[in-house]
Coordinates of C-alpha atoms in Angstrom, one line a residue:
M1199 CA 115.5 178.9 99.5
E1200 CA 116.2 180.0 96.0
S1201 CA 119.5 181.5 96.9
I1202 CA 120.6 178.3 98.5
V1203 CA 120.0 176.4 95.2
G1204 CA 121.9 179.1 93.3
F1205 CA 124.9 178.9 95.7
V1206 CA 124.9 175.1 95.4
A1207 CA 124.9 175.3 91.6
L1208 CA 127.8 177.8 91.8
A1209 CA 129.7 175.6 94.3
A1210 CA 129.2 172.6 92.1
G1211 CA 130.5 174.4 89.0
L1212 CA 133.6 175.6 91.0
I1213 CA 134.3 172.1 92.3
I1214 CA 134.1 170.5 88.9
G1215 CA 135.9 173.4 87.1
L1216 CA 138.8 173.8 89.5
G1217 CA 139.1 170.1 90.0
A1218 CA 139.4 169.6 86.2
A1219 CA 141.9 172.4 85.9
G1220 CA 144.0 171.1 88.8
A1221 CA 144.0 167.5 87.5
C1222 CA 145.0 168.6 83.9
I1223 CA 147.8 170.8 85.2
G1224 CA 149.0 168.1 87.5
I1225 CA 149.0 165.4 84.8
G1226 CA 150.7 167.7 82.4
I1227 CA 153.5 168.6 84.8
M1228 CA 153.9 164.9 85.7
G1229 CA 154.0 163.9 82.0
S1230 CA 156.7 166.4 81.2
R1231 CA 158.8 165.3 84.1
F1232 CA 158.3 161.7 83.0
L1233 CA 159.6 162.5 79.5
E1234 CA 162.6 164.4 81.0
A1235 CA 163.5 161.5 83.3
S1236 CA 163.1 158.8 80.6
A1237 CA 165.3 160.9 78.2
R1238 CA 168.0 161.1 80.9
Q1239 CA 167.8 157.5 82.0
P1240 CA 166.1 155.3 79.4
E1241 CA 166.7 152.1 81.3
L1242 CA 164.3 153.3 84.0
M1243 CA 161.5 154.0 81.6
N1244 CA 159.4 150.9 82.4
T1245 CA 159.6 151.5 86.2
L1246 CA 158.8 155.2 85.8
Q1247 CA 155.9 154.5 83.3
T1248 CA 154.3 152.2 85.8
K1249 CA 154.5 154.8 88.6
M1250 CA 153.3 157.5 86.3
F1251 CA 150.2 155.5 85.3
L1252 CA 149.4 154.8 88.9
L1253 CA 149.6 158.4 89.8
V1254 CA 147.5 159.4 86.8
G1255 CA 144.8 157.1 88.0
L1256 CA 144.9 158.6 91.5
I1257 CA 144.8 162.1 90.2
D1258 CA 141.8 161.3 88.0
A1259 CA 140.1 159.4 90.8
A1260 CA 140.3 162.5 93.0
F1261 CA 138.7 164.6 90.3
I1262 CA 136.0 162.1 89.6
I1263 CA 135.1 161.9 93.3
G1264 CA 134.8 165.7 93.5
T1265 CA 132.6 165.6 90.4
G1266 CA 130.4 162.9 92.0
I1267 CA 130.0 164.9 95.2
A1268 CA 129.2 168.1 93.3
L1269 CA 126.6 166.3 91.2
W1270 CA 125.1 164.7 94.4
Y1271 CA 124.7 168.1 96.0
T1272 CA 123.1 169.4 92.7
T1273 CA 120.5 166.6 92.4
A1274 CA 119.8 165.7 96.0
N1275 CA 120.7 168.7 98.0
P1276 CA 120.9 167.9 101.7
F1277 CA 121.0 171.6 102.7
V1278 CA 117.5 172.3 101.5
G1279 CA 115.0 171.5 104.2

């Protein structure tokens, strides 16, 4: 029983940590590509900016959902009988 709680805490930490790292790396790469594209074609900057902010919201939403699931397993663990 104690080992299950320890593994759940470890899994929650991995979900939150890897999710945050992936979201930060993805947003950083997307931001750099946005700056490259807007420097090459400044007339498309408004269209690209709208699409970039939409994708930033989706990437952050995926991370926040993962954090919510990890915290749910941490507080109300369905695996402990």
